[in-house]
mmCIF file with all atom_site columns, C-alpha atoms and ligand atoms in Angstrom:
data_model
loop_
_atom_site.group_PDB
_atom_site.id
_atom_site.type_symbol
_atom_site.label_atom_id
_atom_site.label_alt_id
_atom_site.label_comp_id
_atom_site.label_asym_id
_atom_site.label_entity_id
_atom_site.label_seq_id
_atom_site.pdbx_PDB_ins_code
_atom_site.Cartn_x
_atom_site.Cartn_y
_atom_site.Cartn_z
_atom_site.occupancy
_atom_site.B_iso_or_equiv
_atom_site.pdbx_formal_charge
_atom_site.auth_seq_id
_atom_site.auth_comp_id
_atom_site.auth_asym_id
_atom_site.auth_atom_id
_atom_site.pdbx_PDB_model_num
ATOM   1   C  CA  . MET A 1 1   ? -7.612 8.472  8.386  1.00 0.00 ? 1   MET A CA  1
ATOM   2   C  CA  . PHE A 1 2   ? -6.060 5.057  9.226  1.00 0.00 ? 2   PHE A CA  1
ATOM   3   C  CA  . ALA A 1 3   ? -8.527 2.788  7.459  1.00 0.00 ? 3   ALA A CA  1
ATOM   4   C  CA  . GLU A 1 4   ? -6.256 2.325  4.457  1.00 0.00 ? 4   GLU A CA  1
ATOM   5   C  CA  . TYR A 1 5   ? -3.243 1.234  6.556  1.00 0.00 ? 5   TYR A CA  1
ATOM   6   C  CA  . ASN A 1 6   ? -2.424 -2.124 8.146  1.00 0.00 ? 6   ASN A CA  1
ATOM   7   C  CA  . ASN A 1 7   ? -1.509 -2.557 11.819 1.00 0.00 ? 7   ASN A CA  1
ATOM   8   C  CA  . ILE A 1 8   ? 2.265  -2.598 11.225 1.00 0.00 ? 8   ILE A CA  1
ATOM   9   C  CA  . VAL A 1 9   ? 2.138  0.764  9.456  1.00 0.00 ? 9   VAL A CA  1
ATOM   10  C  CA  . ILE A 1 10  ? -0.074 2.268  12.132 1.00 0.00 ? 10  ILE A CA  1
ATOM   11  C  CA  . ASP A 1 11  ? 2.235  0.963  14.860 1.00 0.00 ? 11  ASP A CA  1
ATOM   12  C  CA  . HIS A 1 12  ? 5.306  2.568  13.252 1.00 0.00 ? 12  HIS A CA  1
ATOM   13  C  CA  . PHE A 1 13  ? 3.373  5.788  12.735 1.00 0.00 ? 13  PHE A CA  1
ATOM   14  C  CA  . MET A 1 14  ? 2.069  5.952  16.299 1.00 0.00 ? 14  MET A CA  1
ATOM   15  C  CA  . THR A 1 15  ? 5.353  4.898  17.943 1.00 0.00 ? 15  THR A CA  1
ATOM   16  C  CA  . PRO A 1 16  ? 8.162  5.632  15.489 1.00 0.00 ? 16  PRO A CA  1
ATOM   17  C  CA  . ARG A 1 17  ? 11.430 3.867  16.264 1.00 0.00 ? 17  ARG A CA  1
ATOM   18  C  CA  . ASN A 1 18  ? 14.658 5.854  16.387 1.00 0.00 ? 18  ASN A CA  1
ATOM   19  C  CA  . SER A 1 19  ? 13.089 9.299  15.925 1.00 0.00 ? 19  SER A CA  1
ATOM   20  C  CA  . GLY A 1 20  ? 15.054 12.418 16.830 1.00 0.00 ? 20  GLY A CA  1
ATOM   21  C  CA  . ILE A 1 21  ? 18.720 13.303 16.434 1.00 0.00 ? 21  ILE A CA  1
ATOM   22  C  CA  . ILE A 1 22  ? 21.302 10.951 17.928 1.00 0.00 ? 22  ILE A CA  1
ATOM   23  C  CA  . GLU A 1 23  ? 24.259 12.437 19.735 1.00 0.00 ? 23  GLU A CA  1
ATOM   24  C  CA  . SER A 1 24  ? 27.602 12.076 18.003 1.00 0.00 ? 24  SER A CA  1
ATOM   25  C  CA  . TYR A 1 25  ? 26.248 11.164 14.576 1.00 0.00 ? 25  TYR A CA  1
ATOM   26  C  CA  . ASN A 1 26  ? 28.979 11.173 11.945 1.00 0.00 ? 26  ASN A CA  1
ATOM   27  C  CA  . ALA A 1 27  ? 26.860 11.313 8.782  1.00 0.00 ? 27  ALA A CA  1
ATOM   28  C  CA  . GLU A 1 28  ? 23.496 12.636 7.731  1.00 0.00 ? 28  GLU A CA  1
ATOM   29  C  CA  . GLY A 1 29  ? 21.446 12.579 4.589  1.00 0.00 ? 29  GLY A CA  1
ATOM   30  C  CA  . SER A 1 30  ? 18.220 14.168 3.493  1.00 0.00 ? 30  SER A CA  1
ATOM   31  C  CA  . TYR A 1 31  ? 15.678 13.671 0.785  1.00 0.00 ? 31  TYR A CA  1
ATOM   32  C  CA  . GLY A 1 32  ? 12.509 15.504 -0.074 1.00 0.00 ? 32  GLY A CA  1
ATOM   33  C  CA  . ASP A 1 33  ? 9.631  14.654 -2.368 1.00 0.00 ? 33  ASP A CA  1
ATOM   34  C  CA  . ALA A 1 34  ? 9.048  17.759 -4.448 1.00 0.00 ? 34  ALA A CA  1
ATOM   35  C  CA  . GLY A 1 35  ? 5.580  16.538 -5.368 1.00 0.00 ? 35  GLY A CA  1
ATOM   36  C  CA  . CYS A 1 36  ? 4.104  16.386 -1.867 1.00 0.00 ? 36  CYS A CA  1
ATOM   37  C  CA  . GLY A 1 37  ? 6.612  18.494 0.072  1.00 0.00 ? 37  GLY A CA  1
ATOM   38  C  CA  . ASP A 1 38  ? 7.486  15.754 2.555  1.00 0.00 ? 38  ASP A CA  1
ATOM   39  C  CA  . SER A 1 39  ? 11.095 15.576 3.698  1.00 0.00 ? 39  SER A CA  1
ATOM   40  C  CA  . LEU A 1 40  ? 13.322 13.370 5.810  1.00 0.00 ? 40  LEU A CA  1
ATOM   41  C  CA  . THR A 1 41  ? 16.764 13.567 7.359  1.00 0.00 ? 41  THR A CA  1
ATOM   42  C  CA  . ILE A 1 42  ? 18.558 10.439 8.566  1.00 0.00 ? 42  ILE A CA  1
ATOM   43  C  CA  . TYR A 1 43  ? 21.447 10.567 11.045 1.00 0.00 ? 43  TYR A CA  1
ATOM   44  C  CA  . LEU A 1 44  ? 24.031 7.785  11.244 1.00 0.00 ? 44  LEU A CA  1
ATOM   45  C  CA  . ARG A 1 45  ? 26.642 6.776  13.735 1.00 0.00 ? 45  ARG A CA  1
ATOM   46  C  CA  . VAL A 1 46  ? 29.054 4.613  11.787 1.00 0.00 ? 46  VAL A CA  1
ATOM   47  C  CA  . GLU A 1 47  ? 31.888 2.658  13.372 1.00 0.00 ? 47  GLU A CA  1
ATOM   48  C  CA  . ASN A 1 48  ? 34.115 0.264  11.408 1.00 0.00 ? 48  ASN A CA  1
ATOM   49  C  CA  . ASP A 1 49  ? 31.718 0.543  8.450  1.00 0.00 ? 49  ASP A CA  1
ATOM   50  C  CA  . VAL A 1 50  ? 28.764 -0.627 10.583 1.00 0.00 ? 50  VAL A CA  1
ATOM   51  C  CA  . ILE A 1 51  ? 25.696 1.500  11.359 1.00 0.00 ? 51  ILE A CA  1
ATOM   52  C  CA  . VAL A 1 52  ? 25.818 1.285  15.139 1.00 0.00 ? 52  VAL A CA  1
ATOM   53  C  CA  . ASP A 1 53  ? 23.106 3.901  15.639 1.00 0.00 ? 53  ASP A CA  1
ATOM   54  C  CA  . ILE A 1 54  ? 20.589 5.693  13.448 1.00 0.00 ? 54  ILE A CA  1
ATOM   55  C  CA  . SER A 1 55  ? 17.776 8.177  13.847 1.00 0.00 ? 55  SER A CA  1
ATOM   56  C  CA  . PHE A 1 56  ? 15.537 10.384 11.770 1.00 0.00 ? 56  PHE A CA  1
ATOM   57  C  CA  . LEU A 1 57  ? 13.475 13.552 11.636 1.00 0.00 ? 57  LEU A CA  1
ATOM   58  C  CA  . VAL A 1 58  ? 10.640 13.613 9.145  1.00 0.00 ? 58  VAL A CA  1
ATOM   59  C  CA  . PHE A 1 59  ? 7.986  16.005 8.016  1.00 0.00 ? 59  PHE A CA  1
ATOM   60  C  CA  . GLY A 1 60  ? 5.462  13.934 6.182  1.00 0.00 ? 60  GLY A CA  1
ATOM   61  C  CA  . CYS A 1 61  ? 2.454  11.704 5.868  1.00 0.00 ? 61  CYS A CA  1
ATOM   62  C  CA  . VAL A 1 62  ? 1.564  8.543  7.807  1.00 0.00 ? 62  VAL A CA  1
ATOM   63  C  CA  . ALA A 1 63  ? 3.386  6.365  5.295  1.00 0.00 ? 63  ALA A CA  1
ATOM   64  C  CA  . ALA A 1 64  ? 6.459  8.615  5.284  1.00 0.00 ? 64  ALA A CA  1
ATOM   65  C  CA  . ILE A 1 65  ? 6.751  8.378  9.064  1.00 0.00 ? 65  ILE A CA  1
ATOM   66  C  CA  . ALA A 1 66  ? 6.171  4.617  9.120  1.00 0.00 ? 66  ALA A CA  1
ATOM   67  C  CA  . THR A 1 67  ? 8.641  3.910  6.314  1.00 0.00 ? 67  THR A CA  1
ATOM   68  C  CA  . SER A 1 68  ? 11.283 6.155  7.913  1.00 0.00 ? 68  SER A CA  1
ATOM   69  C  CA  . SER A 1 69  ? 10.891 4.264  11.177 1.00 0.00 ? 69  SER A CA  1
ATOM   70  C  CA  . MET A 1 70  ? 11.099 0.900  9.419  1.00 0.00 ? 70  MET A CA  1
ATOM   71  C  CA  . VAL A 1 71  ? 14.191 1.891  7.426  1.00 0.00 ? 71  VAL A CA  1
ATOM   72  C  CA  . THR A 1 72  ? 16.042 2.719  10.638 1.00 0.00 ? 72  THR A CA  1
ATOM   73  C  CA  . GLU A 1 73  ? 15.090 -0.643 12.134 1.00 0.00 ? 73  GLU A CA  1
ATOM   74  C  CA  . MET A 1 74  ? 16.151 -2.553 9.024  1.00 0.00 ? 74  MET A CA  1
ATOM   75  C  CA  . VAL A 1 75  ? 19.678 -1.127 8.807  1.00 0.00 ? 75  VAL A CA  1
ATOM   76  C  CA  . LYS A 1 76  ? 20.629 -0.616 12.440 1.00 0.00 ? 76  LYS A CA  1
ATOM   77  C  CA  . GLY A 1 77  ? 23.566 -2.897 13.227 1.00 0.00 ? 77  GLY A CA  1
ATOM   78  C  CA  . ILE A 1 78  ? 24.417 -3.834 9.644  1.00 0.00 ? 78  ILE A CA  1
ATOM   79  C  CA  . SER A 1 79  ? 27.325 -2.804 7.418  1.00 0.00 ? 79  SER A CA  1
ATOM   80  C  CA  . LEU A 1 80  ? 27.170 0.156  5.057  1.00 0.00 ? 80  LEU A CA  1
ATOM   81  C  CA  . GLN A 1 81  ? 27.787 -2.249 2.190  1.00 0.00 ? 81  GLN A CA  1
ATOM   82  C  CA  . LYS A 1 82  ? 24.598 -4.148 3.045  1.00 0.00 ? 82  LYS A CA  1
ATOM   83  C  CA  . ALA A 1 83  ? 22.561 -1.075 4.011  1.00 0.00 ? 83  ALA A CA  1
ATOM   84  C  CA  . VAL A 1 84  ? 23.161 0.604  0.670  1.00 0.00 ? 84  VAL A CA  1
ATOM   85  C  CA  . LEU A 1 85  ? 21.436 -2.334 -1.051 1.00 0.00 ? 85  LEU A CA  1
ATOM   86  C  CA  . LEU A 1 86  ? 18.118 -1.638 0.707  1.00 0.00 ? 86  LEU A CA  1
ATOM   87  C  CA  . LYS A 1 87  ? 15.300 -1.053 -1.779 1.00 0.00 ? 87  LYS A CA  1
ATOM   88  C  CA  . GLU A 1 88  ? 11.950 0.626  -1.343 1.00 0.00 ? 88  GLU A CA  1
ATOM   89  C  CA  . ASP A 1 89  ? 10.242 -2.713 -2.044 1.00 0.00 ? 89  ASP A CA  1
ATOM   90  C  CA  . ASP A 1 90  ? 12.050 -4.257 0.942  1.00 0.00 ? 90  ASP A CA  1
ATOM   91  C  CA  . VAL A 1 91  ? 10.634 -1.536 3.187  1.00 0.00 ? 91  VAL A CA  1
ATOM   92  C  CA  . THR A 1 92  ? 7.131  -1.857 1.785  1.00 0.00 ? 92  THR A CA  1
ATOM   93  C  CA  . VAL A 1 93  ? 7.180  -5.640 2.283  1.00 0.00 ? 93  VAL A CA  1
ATOM   94  C  CA  . ALA A 1 94  ? 8.504  -5.275 5.857  1.00 0.00 ? 94  ALA A CA  1
ATOM   95  C  CA  . LEU A 1 95  ? 5.578  -2.977 6.566  1.00 0.00 ? 95  LEU A CA  1
ATOM   96  C  CA  . GLY A 1 96  ? 3.123  -5.546 5.253  1.00 0.00 ? 96  GLY A CA  1
ATOM   97  C  CA  . GLY A 1 97  ? 2.270  -3.371 2.276  1.00 0.00 ? 97  GLY A CA  1
ATOM   98  C  CA  . LEU A 1 98  ? 1.172  0.187  1.632  1.00 0.00 ? 98  LEU A CA  1
ATOM   99  C  CA  . PRO A 1 99  ? -1.843 1.567  -0.204 1.00 0.00 ? 99  PRO A CA  1
ATOM   100 C  CA  . LYS A 1 100 ? -1.099 1.943  -3.921 1.00 0.00 ? 100 LYS A CA  1
ATOM   101 C  CA  . ASN A 1 101 ? -1.155 5.735  -3.760 1.00 0.00 ? 101 ASN A CA  1
ATOM   102 C  CA  . LYS A 1 102 ? 1.385  5.650  -0.907 1.00 0.00 ? 102 LYS A CA  1
ATOM   103 C  CA  . ILE A 1 103 ? 4.006  3.351  -2.411 1.00 0.00 ? 103 ILE A CA  1
ATOM   104 C  CA  . HIS A 1 104 ? 6.085  6.367  -3.428 1.00 0.00 ? 104 HIS A CA  1
ATOM   105 C  CA  . CYS A 1 105 ? 6.401  7.380  0.231  1.00 0.00 ? 105 CYS A CA  1
ATOM   106 C  CA  . SER A 1 106 ? 8.827  4.513  0.829  1.00 0.00 ? 106 SER A CA  1
ATOM   107 C  CA  . LEU A 1 107 ? 11.281 6.255  -1.510 1.00 0.00 ? 107 LEU A CA  1
ATOM   108 C  CA  . ILE A 1 108 ? 12.186 9.059  0.848  1.00 0.00 ? 108 ILE A CA  1
ATOM   109 C  CA  . GLY A 1 109 ? 13.487 6.679  3.523  1.00 0.00 ? 109 GLY A CA  1
ATOM   110 C  CA  . VAL A 1 110 ? 15.663 4.741  1.123  1.00 0.00 ? 110 VAL A CA  1
ATOM   111 C  CA  . PHE A 1 111 ? 16.962 7.832  -0.685 1.00 0.00 ? 111 PHE A CA  1
ATOM   112 C  CA  . ALA A 1 112 ? 17.736 9.704  2.563  1.00 0.00 ? 112 ALA A CA  1
ATOM   113 C  CA  . LEU A 1 113 ? 19.600 6.619  3.830  1.00 0.00 ? 113 LEU A CA  1
ATOM   114 C  CA  . LYS A 1 114 ? 21.647 6.389  0.639  1.00 0.00 ? 114 LYS A CA  1
ATOM   115 C  CA  . ASN A 1 115 ? 22.443 10.105 0.826  1.00 0.00 ? 115 ASN A CA  1
ATOM   116 C  CA  . ALA A 1 116 ? 23.605 9.647  4.438  1.00 0.00 ? 116 ALA A CA  1
ATOM   117 C  CA  . ILE A 1 117 ? 25.835 6.725  3.434  1.00 0.00 ? 117 ILE A CA  1
ATOM   118 C  CA  . GLN A 1 118 ? 27.256 8.757  0.545  1.00 0.00 ? 118 GLN A CA  1
ATOM   119 C  CA  . ASN A 1 119 ? 27.863 11.633 2.956  1.00 0.00 ? 119 ASN A CA  1
ATOM   120 C  CA  . TYR A 1 120 ? 29.757 9.258  5.250  1.00 0.00 ? 120 TYR A CA  1
ATOM   121 C  CA  . TYR A 1 121 ? 31.991 8.023  2.431  1.00 0.00 ? 121 TYR A CA  1
ATOM   122 C  CA  . ASP A 1 122 ? 32.576 11.575 1.184  1.00 0.00 ? 122 ASP A CA  1
ATOM   123 C  CA  . ASN A 1 123 ? 33.859 12.657 4.580  1.00 0.00 ? 123 ASN A CA  1
ATOM   124 C  CA  . ASN A 1 124 ? 35.727 9.590  5.776  1.00 0.00 ? 124 ASN A CA  1
HETATM 125 FE FE1 . LIG B 2 .   ? 4.631  12.597 0.546  1.00 0.00 ? 1   LIG B FE1 1
HETATM 126 FE FE2 . LIG B 2 .   ? 3.827  10.363 1.587  1.00 0.00 ? 1   LIG B FE2 1
HETATM 127 S  S1  . LIG B 2 .   ? 2.605  11.843 0.575  1.00 0.00 ? 1   LIG B S1  1
HETATM 128 S  S2  . LIG B 2 .   ? 5.873  11.007 1.293  1.00 0.00 ? 1   LIG B S2  1
#
């Protein structure tokens, strides 16, 4: 099952960072891949336009879980203006690569994050 993944991906899959629902989140965003049925919700705590806390709940494959975990690590503590620039390639590189047939899995993390940021701006 894990043979196709590198150690960074396996680590984030086995011990996902920032999983669950943070208390007092003030924005959330979801994204689902209609093709495979996987879905992700990201929760943000934003203060002064900075993501001070972030968490996620995901239903998905190994790569979906690992990329969700990595996305939360990459944007925690940075401004919304910087976070919104995150691209799926950035996440894939940070993970040390993904199998070709799993590259699309990095999309759900980035899209859910952008939906959460949009949700924050819509309501604040
Ligand atoms: Fe659906 Fe990975 S197979 S996100």
